[in-house]
Amino acid sequence: MRTANRKLSWTIGLVTTFLGLVWLWGGTAVAAQTLYPVATDQYVNDYANVISSADEAHIRDLLTGYEASDGVQMTVLTVRSLSDYGTGDNSIEQFATNLFNEWGIGQASRNDGVLLLVAVADRELRIELGSGYGVAYNGRMQRIIDQIIVPYFRQEDYSLGIFEGSRAIVADLRGEVYESLAETNGSIPSRTTGVDEPTTGGLGKILLGLGAVGVPLGSLLVSRYRRYKPRTCSSCQTTMTRLEEQADDAYLKPGQLTEERLSSVDYDVWLCPNCQQRQVIPYENWLQRYGRCRKCHYRTVSHSSTILSHPTYSHSGRKRDRAYCNHCGDEKITESVIPMLVESSSSSSSSSSSSSSSSSSSSFGGGSSSGGGASGKW
């Protein structure tokens, strides 16, 4: 009888231990599986399927070049609805901050990452900034949302709105003037950074009215008016003369001439016929994807990539990026991880989801956000 009881106790203990191990393993697996979207690409994750293939390629080129030239990681994420993920977040701000930190966007040493998040069905968007940015950037991101992105979204042109918004964010953070794709000859010469402020005066109001009807047309007309409007010399108040394209080369520096040769920047030179004072005004062409050189500071850097090893469903890949300045010859070569491939089915196992998350997040630099940025609705 004692032997039977001893065997029964031993059996119960074994079963209890086994069930405890199963519970512990299951709890660990659940904890390892993130509820947030998995980053399968470092630059563009279009889960809402609203970005055209052409614009996606342009955005990826823009953000790749931005990271190569400035070292800043920016990524775009579109989702159908935040409620699809069941994270328990109460707002797009909370969702964006937690996802930002889950992915580790930006370099941990600088916390300078940027996330552009669009929840299409919720009609909400968010620009989330790393904790390295000051509070002044929040207002600048809000202007980009209100003045550039939302007008496109209200026309349900999500693809172009995301592309233009990405370009505006990069321009602002670089301290450059944003110019829309419709502005074939550039932007406002008097500003050095950020998004254009509303124009005052009768003609400006008319042009802004046109812009409200058609953003690209109004933007183009405003741009051309400001570029070619008469200018007065600040010294003698004489009306200045805008030099022809070949004549203005005599007043440009070698680096500026290289920018014009590459069509990355077009310069206007205005000359006072009375006192010979001159103004040299740059107009950047964002259709030409040259980055700004870290040494000579001209927009003359071209980018190229070489795949060293292709990613698979079990291993990540690697690529080598080369940034070369066509003016001073400065060269920068970096290697980075290409996230491994993941199954497109939403019924992927928790282990593959965890592995994908680990692989994709390794492409980022471990940066974090404390909730800075701006949000918008349309």
Short mmCIF file of C-alpha atoms in Angstrom, two decimals:
data_model
loop_
_atom_site.label_atom_id
_atom_site.label_comp_id
_atom_site.label_asym_id
_atom_site.label_seq_id
_atom_site.Cartn_x
_atom_site.Cartn_y
_atom_site.Cartn_z
CA MET A 1 0.00 0.00 0.00
CA ARG A 2 2.81 2.37 0.88
CA THR A 3 4.56 1.50 -2.38
CA ALA A 4 1.40 2.31 -4.36
CA ASN A 5 0.99 5.63 -2.56
CA ARG A 6 4.63 6.42 -3.19
CA LYS A 7 4.22 5.70 -6.92
CA LEU A 8 1.06 7.79 -7.04
CA SER A 9 2.77 10.75 -5.34
CA TRP A 10 5.73 10.44 -7.70
CA THR A 11 3.40 10.37 -10.73
CA ILE A 12 1.47 13.42 -9.51
CA GLY A 13 4.71 15.31 -8.91
CA LEU A 14 6.01 14.45 -12.39
CA VAL A 15 2.78 15.58 -14.05
CA THR A 16 2.75 18.80 -12.01
CA THR A 17 6.35 19.56 -12.99
CA PHE A 18 5.57 18.84 -16.64
CA LEU A 19 2.53 21.11 -16.62
CA GLY A 20 4.54 23.83 -14.92
CA LEU A 21 7.20 23.63 -17.61
CA VAL A 22 4.55 23.80 -20.33
CA TRP A 23 2.96 26.84 -18.68
CA LEU A 24 6.36 28.53 -18.31
CA TRP A 25 7.28 27.83 -21.94
CA GLY A 26 3.92 29.07 -23.16
CA GLY A 27 4.15 32.25 -21.11
CA THR A 28 7.65 32.92 -22.44
CA ALA A 29 6.50 32.39 -26.04
CA VAL A 30 3.57 34.76 -25.60
CA ALA A 31 5.79 37.36 -23.99
CA ALA A 32 8.27 37.11 -26.86
CA GLN A 33 5.62 37.72 -29.47
CA THR A 34 5.09 41.42 -30.08
CA LEU A 35 1.62 42.79 -30.77
CA TYR A 36 3.02 45.64 -32.86
CA PRO A 37 3.63 45.41 -36.62
CA VAL A 38 6.92 43.78 -37.56
CA ALA A 39 9.38 45.89 -39.57
CA THR A 40 10.18 43.82 -42.64
CA ASP A 41 11.95 46.78 -44.25
CA GLN A 42 14.00 49.50 -42.59
CA TYR A 43 12.55 52.35 -44.64
CA VAL A 44 9.02 51.56 -45.90
CA ASN A 45 6.43 49.17 -44.43
CA ASP A 46 3.21 49.79 -46.37
CA TYR A 47 0.81 47.41 -44.63
CA ALA A 48 -2.20 49.51 -45.70
CA ASN A 49 -1.14 49.13 -49.35
CA VAL A 50 -1.64 52.81 -50.21
CA ILE A 51 1.81 53.73 -51.57
CA SER A 52 2.43 53.20 -55.28
CA SER A 53 5.44 51.13 -56.28
CA ALA A 54 7.06 54.17 -57.91
CA ASP A 55 6.58 56.38 -54.84
CA GLU A 56 7.76 53.59 -52.55
CA ALA A 57 10.99 53.35 -54.53
CA HIS A 58 11.40 57.14 -54.35
CA ILE A 59 10.78 57.19 -50.59
CA ARG A 60 13.24 54.35 -50.02
CA ASP A 61 15.87 56.16 -52.09
CA LEU A 62 15.26 59.38 -50.15
CA LEU A 63 15.54 57.74 -46.73
CA THR A 64 18.49 55.57 -47.72
CA GLY A 65 20.33 58.65 -48.94
CA TYR A 66 19.38 60.57 -45.81
CA GLU A 67 20.85 57.89 -43.58
CA ALA A 68 23.96 57.57 -45.73
CA SER A 69 24.66 61.32 -45.77
CA ASP A 70 23.41 62.40 -42.34
CA GLY A 71 23.33 59.17 -40.33
CA VAL A 72 19.65 59.67 -39.43
CA GLN A 73 17.26 56.72 -39.59
CA MET A 74 13.72 57.52 -40.72
CA THR A 75 11.04 54.96 -41.50
CA VAL A 76 7.49 55.05 -42.91
CA LEU A 77 4.72 52.76 -41.66
CA THR A 78 1.14 52.58 -42.93
CA VAL A 79 -1.51 50.39 -41.29
CA ARG A 80 -5.22 49.96 -41.89
CA SER A 81 -6.18 50.62 -38.28
CA LEU A 82 -4.43 50.67 -34.93
CA SER A 83 -7.21 48.49 -33.55
CA ASP A 84 -6.02 45.63 -35.76
CA TYR A 85 -3.11 45.01 -33.40
CA GLY A 86 -4.80 44.92 -30.00
CA THR A 87 -1.94 46.61 -28.19
CA GLY A 88 -4.21 48.36 -25.71
CA ASP A 89 -2.84 51.77 -26.64
CA ASN A 90 -5.42 54.51 -26.18
CA SER A 91 -4.15 56.91 -28.85
CA ILE A 92 -2.00 57.11 -31.96
CA GLU A 93 0.56 59.00 -29.87
CA GLN A 94 0.89 56.11 -27.42
CA PHE A 95 0.95 53.54 -30.22
CA ALA A 96 3.66 55.46 -32.12
CA THR A 97 5.88 55.94 -29.07
CA ASN A 98 5.68 52.28 -28.04
CA LEU A 99 6.25 51.02 -31.57
CA PHE A 100 9.16 53.46 -32.02
CA ASN A 101 10.84 52.03 -28.93
CA GLU A 102 9.93 48.45 -29.91
CA TRP A 103 11.73 48.88 -33.22
CA GLY A 104 14.55 51.02 -31.78
CA ILE A 105 14.48 53.59 -34.58
CA GLY A 106 17.55 55.83 -34.81
CA GLN A 107 21.00 55.67 -33.28
CA ALA A 108 21.01 54.95 -29.54
CA SER A 109 23.85 57.41 -29.00
CA ARG A 110 21.84 60.31 -30.49
CA ASN A 111 18.18 59.20 -30.35
CA ASP A 112 17.57 61.03 -33.63
CA GLY A 113 15.24 58.57 -35.35
CA VAL A 114 11.99 59.56 -37.10
CA LEU A 115 8.77 57.59 -37.66
CA LEU A 116 6.01 58.63 -40.05
CA LEU A 117 2.94 56.57 -39.11
CA VAL A 118 -0.34 56.62 -41.07
CA ALA A 119 -3.47 54.77 -39.91
CA VAL A 120 -5.63 55.04 -43.02
CA ALA A 121 -8.99 53.73 -41.76
CA ASP A 122 -8.61 55.76 -38.54
CA ARG A 123 -7.79 58.87 -40.64
CA GLU A 124 -4.93 59.72 -38.29
CA LEU A 125 -1.21 60.20 -38.75
CA ARG A 126 1.75 60.82 -36.52
CA ILE A 127 5.34 62.03 -36.91
CA GLU A 128 7.18 60.53 -33.93
CA LEU A 129 10.59 61.94 -33.09
CA GLY A 130 13.45 60.44 -31.11
CA SER A 131 14.12 61.86 -27.67
CA GLY A 132 17.20 63.69 -28.98
CA TYR A 133 15.06 66.38 -30.63
CA GLY A 134 14.01 69.47 -28.71
CA VAL A 135 10.40 70.58 -28.20
CA ALA A 136 10.80 73.21 -30.95
CA TYR A 137 10.70 70.40 -33.51
CA ASN A 138 7.15 69.49 -32.50
CA GLY A 139 5.76 72.67 -34.00
CA ARG A 140 7.80 72.23 -37.15
CA MET A 141 6.46 68.72 -37.63
CA GLN A 142 2.93 70.00 -37.00
CA ARG A 143 3.29 72.51 -39.84
CA ILE A 144 4.43 69.73 -42.17
CA ILE A 145 1.37 67.69 -41.27
CA ASP A 146 -1.09 70.60 -41.59
CA GLN A 147 0.38 72.35 -44.62
CA ILE A 148 1.74 69.49 -46.71
CA ILE A 149 0.50 66.01 -45.80
CA VAL A 150 -3.13 66.54 -44.78
CA PRO A 151 -4.14 68.45 -47.97
CA TYR A 152 -3.10 65.42 -50.04
CA PHE A 153 -4.79 62.99 -47.66
CA ARG A 154 -8.05 64.92 -47.90
CA GLN A 155 -7.91 64.26 -51.65
CA GLU A 156 -7.19 60.60 -50.75
CA ASP A 157 -3.82 60.82 -52.47
CA TYR A 158 -2.03 58.98 -49.68
CA SER A 159 0.91 57.91 -51.81
CA LEU A 160 1.94 61.41 -52.87
CA GLY A 161 1.13 62.84 -49.44
CA ILE A 162 3.48 60.38 -47.76
CA PHE A 163 6.19 61.00 -50.35
CA GLU A 164 5.93 64.79 -50.08
CA GLY A 165 5.70 64.59 -46.30
CA SER A 166 8.84 62.47 -46.15
CA ARG A 167 10.69 64.96 -48.33
CA ALA A 168 9.51 67.87 -46.19
CA ILE A 169 10.62 66.15 -42.97
CA VAL A 170 14.07 65.40 -44.37
CA ALA A 171 14.44 68.96 -45.70
CA ASP A 172 13.41 70.46 -42.36
CA LEU A 173 15.75 68.30 -40.29
CA ARG A 174 18.59 69.08 -42.68
CA GLY A 175 17.94 72.80 -42.31
CA GLU A 176 17.00 73.09 -45.98
CA VAL A 177 14.04 74.65 -47.77
CA TYR A 178 11.31 72.19 -48.71
CA GLU A 179 10.18 72.35 -52.32
CA SER A 180 7.31 70.30 -53.68
CA LEU A 181 7.63 68.11 -56.76
CA ALA A 182 5.38 70.59 -58.57
CA GLU A 183 7.90 73.36 -57.97
CA THR A 184 10.09 72.67 -60.97
CA ASN A 185 12.37 75.61 -60.23
CA GLY A 186 12.60 75.46 -56.47
CA SER A 187 11.38 77.28 -53.43
CA ILE A 188 11.52 80.51 -51.47
CA PRO A 189 14.97 82.15 -51.41
CA SER A 190 14.50 84.16 -48.23
CA ARG A 191 13.98 81.16 -45.93
CA THR A 192 16.75 78.89 -44.72
CA THR A 193 14.81 76.11 -43.05
CA GLY A 194 11.46 74.49 -42.57
CA VAL A 195 8.09 74.83 -44.26
CA ASP A 196 6.95 77.94 -46.08
CA GLU A 197 4.80 80.38 -44.12
CA PRO A 198 1.61 81.84 -45.66
CA THR A 199 2.11 84.66 -48.13
CA THR A 200 0.74 88.12 -47.37
CA GLY A 201 -0.55 90.63 -49.87
CA GLY A 202 -3.18 90.51 -52.59
CA LEU A 203 -1.34 88.34 -55.08
CA GLY A 204 -0.17 85.99 -52.37
CA LYS A 205 -3.74 85.49 -51.13
CA ILE A 206 -4.93 84.75 -54.65
CA LEU A 207 -2.18 82.21 -55.17
CA LEU A 208 -2.87 80.60 -51.80
CA GLY A 209 -6.51 80.36 -52.81
CA LEU A 210 -5.46 78.51 -55.94
CA GLY A 211 -3.31 76.28 -53.77
CA ALA A 212 -6.29 75.37 -51.63
CA VAL A 213 -8.11 74.23 -54.77
CA GLY A 214 -5.16 72.42 -56.22
CA VAL A 215 -2.08 72.08 -54.01
CA PRO A 216 0.44 71.39 -56.80
CA LEU A 217 -0.82 74.18 -59.09
CA GLY A 218 -0.96 76.79 -56.34
CA SER A 219 2.48 75.78 -55.06
CA LEU A 220 3.97 76.06 -58.54
CA LEU A 221 2.50 79.53 -59.15
CA VAL A 222 3.67 80.81 -55.76
CA SER A 223 7.14 79.45 -56.41
CA ARG A 224 7.51 80.98 -59.86
CA TYR A 225 6.19 84.35 -58.71
CA ARG A 226 8.64 84.53 -55.83
CA ARG A 227 11.55 83.43 -57.96
CA TYR A 228 11.10 85.92 -60.78
CA LYS A 229 9.54 88.88 -58.98
CA PRO A 230 11.56 92.15 -59.28
CA ARG A 231 14.21 92.67 -56.63
CA THR A 232 15.58 95.89 -55.21
CA CYS A 233 19.21 96.39 -54.19
CA SER A 234 19.49 96.67 -50.42
CA SER A 235 22.31 99.23 -50.72
CA CYS A 236 21.15 101.75 -53.33
CA GLN A 237 17.49 100.72 -53.89
CA THR A 238 18.09 100.22 -57.62
CA THR A 239 16.13 97.50 -59.41
CA MET A 240 18.42 94.50 -59.85
CA THR A 241 18.92 92.41 -62.99
CA ARG A 242 18.67 88.63 -63.09
CA LEU A 243 21.61 87.26 -65.12
CA GLU A 244 21.17 84.66 -67.84
CA GLU A 245 22.21 81.07 -67.15
CA GLN A 246 25.66 81.25 -68.77
CA ALA A 247 26.45 84.74 -67.54
CA ASP A 248 25.81 83.88 -63.89
CA ASP A 249 28.50 81.15 -63.92
CA ALA A 250 31.17 83.82 -63.47
CA TYR A 251 29.77 84.56 -60.01
CA LEU A 252 29.49 80.94 -58.78
CA LYS A 253 32.00 78.92 -56.77
CA PRO A 254 33.41 75.65 -58.16
CA GLY A 255 31.17 73.58 -55.89
CA GLN A 256 28.11 75.52 -57.00
CA LEU A 257 29.06 74.95 -60.63
CA THR A 258 29.27 71.21 -59.90
CA GLU A 259 25.77 71.32 -58.37
CA GLU A 260 24.44 73.01 -61.50
CA ARG A 261 26.19 70.45 -63.70
CA LEU A 262 24.52 67.65 -61.73
CA SER A 263 21.19 69.56 -61.77
CA SER A 264 20.93 69.09 -58.01
CA VAL A 265 20.84 72.85 -57.42
CA ASP A 266 20.10 75.72 -59.80
CA TYR A 267 21.46 79.16 -58.90
CA ASP A 268 20.06 82.56 -59.77
CA VAL A 269 22.39 85.55 -59.67
CA TRP A 270 20.84 89.00 -59.31
CA LEU A 271 23.18 91.96 -60.04
CA CYS A 272 22.72 95.64 -59.23
CA PRO A 273 23.68 97.69 -62.34
CA ASN A 274 24.43 100.71 -60.15
CA CYS A 275 26.64 99.48 -57.27
CA GLN A 276 27.37 95.93 -58.55
CA GLN A 277 26.04 94.29 -55.39
CA ARG A 278 24.82 90.76 -56.10
CA GLN A 279 22.60 88.07 -54.62
CA VAL A 280 23.25 84.37 -55.28
CA ILE A 281 20.09 82.36 -54.59
CA PRO A 282 19.98 78.51 -54.63
CA TYR A 283 17.00 76.45 -55.81
CA GLU A 284 17.35 72.75 -55.05
CA ASN A 285 15.94 70.11 -57.37
CA TRP A 286 14.65 67.18 -55.30
CA LEU A 287 13.98 65.11 -58.40
CA GLN A 288 17.76 64.72 -58.57
CA ARG A 289 18.67 62.58 -55.57
CA TYR A 290 22.06 63.90 -54.58
CA GLY A 291 22.93 64.18 -50.90
CA ARG A 292 24.86 66.90 -49.12
CA CYS A 293 28.56 66.23 -48.62
CA ARG A 294 29.77 65.98 -45.05
CA LYS A 295 33.03 67.76 -45.96
CA CYS A 296 32.44 70.37 -48.68
CA HIS A 297 28.69 70.68 -47.86
CA TYR A 298 27.61 70.85 -51.48
CA ARG A 299 24.72 68.72 -52.71
CA THR A 300 26.95 66.59 -54.88
CA VAL A 301 26.91 63.15 -53.22
CA SER A 302 25.68 60.19 -55.25
CA HIS A 303 24.70 56.89 -53.67
CA SER A 304 25.03 53.30 -54.80
CA SER A 305 24.40 49.93 -53.14
CA THR A 306 25.85 46.47 -53.63
CA ILE A 307 24.19 43.34 -52.23
CA LEU A 308 26.82 41.26 -50.45
CA SER A 309 24.43 38.47 -49.47
CA HIS A 310 20.73 38.14 -50.17
CA PRO A 311 18.31 37.61 -47.27
CA THR A 312 16.45 34.32 -46.93
CA TYR A 313 13.64 33.07 -44.70
CA SER A 314 16.21 31.86 -42.18
CA HIS A 315 19.06 34.37 -42.47
CA SER A 316 19.38 38.12 -42.90
CA GLY A 317 21.44 39.54 -45.74
CA ARG A 318 24.04 42.29 -45.97
CA LYS A 319 24.62 45.17 -48.32
CA ARG A 320 27.34 47.75 -48.88
CA ASP A 321 26.38 51.39 -49.45
CA ARG A 322 28.74 53.86 -51.09
CA ALA A 323 28.37 57.63 -50.85
CA TYR A 324 30.68 59.56 -53.20
CA CYS A 325 31.03 63.33 -53.55
CA ASN A 326 31.34 64.38 -57.19
CA HIS A 327 32.95 67.66 -56.13
CA CYS A 328 35.60 67.00 -53.47
CA GLY A 329 35.90 63.22 -53.91
CA ASP A 330 34.99 62.33 -50.33
CA GLU A 331 33.86 58.71 -50.05
CA LYS A 332 31.98 56.89 -47.31
CA ILE A 333 31.35 53.13 -47.38
CA THR A 334 29.07 51.45 -44.87
CA GLU A 335 27.63 47.96 -44.50
CA SER A 336 24.18 47.21 -43.12
CA VAL A 337 21.85 44.30 -42.44
CA ILE A 338 19.01 43.42 -44.82
CA PRO A 339 16.10 41.98 -42.77
CA MET A 340 15.43 38.32 -43.48
CA LEU A 341 12.34 37.42 -45.45
CA VAL A 342 9.09 36.71 -43.63
CA GLU A 343 5.95 34.87 -44.63
CA SER A 344 3.19 37.18 -45.85
CA SER A 345 0.48 35.13 -44.10
CA SER A 346 -0.91 36.72 -40.93
CA SER A 347 -1.05 33.26 -39.34
CA SER A 348 2.71 33.03 -38.89
CA SER A 349 3.83 31.25 -35.76
CA SER A 350 4.93 33.16 -32.71
CA SER A 351 8.48 31.93 -33.13
CA SER A 352 8.77 33.26 -36.69
CA SER A 353 7.20 36.56 -35.62
CA SER A 354 9.69 36.88 -32.80
CA SER A 355 12.56 36.02 -35.12
CA SER A 356 11.39 38.52 -37.73
CA SER A 357 11.07 41.23 -35.13
CA SER A 358 14.55 40.58 -33.86
CA SER A 359 16.02 40.56 -37.36
CA SER A 360 14.24 43.68 -38.55
CA SER A 361 14.91 45.68 -35.40
CA SER A 362 18.62 44.86 -35.73
CA SER A 363 18.61 47.09 -38.82
CA PHE A 364 17.80 50.04 -36.59
CA GLY A 365 20.23 51.56 -34.13
CA GLY A 366 18.41 51.03 -30.84
CA GLY A 367 17.08 54.58 -30.54
CA SER A 368 14.16 55.62 -28.34
CA SER A 369 11.42 58.24 -28.15
CA SER A 370 9.91 60.01 -25.17
CA GLY A 371 6.77 61.02 -27.07
CA GLY A 372 7.92 64.07 -29.05
CA GLY A 373 6.44 64.85 -32.45
CA ALA A 374 3.08 65.86 -33.88
CA SER A 375 -0.23 64.29 -34.92
CA GLY A 376 -2.99 65.08 -37.37
CA LYS A 377 -6.40 64.02 -38.68
CA TRP A 378 -8.13 64.47 -42.00
#
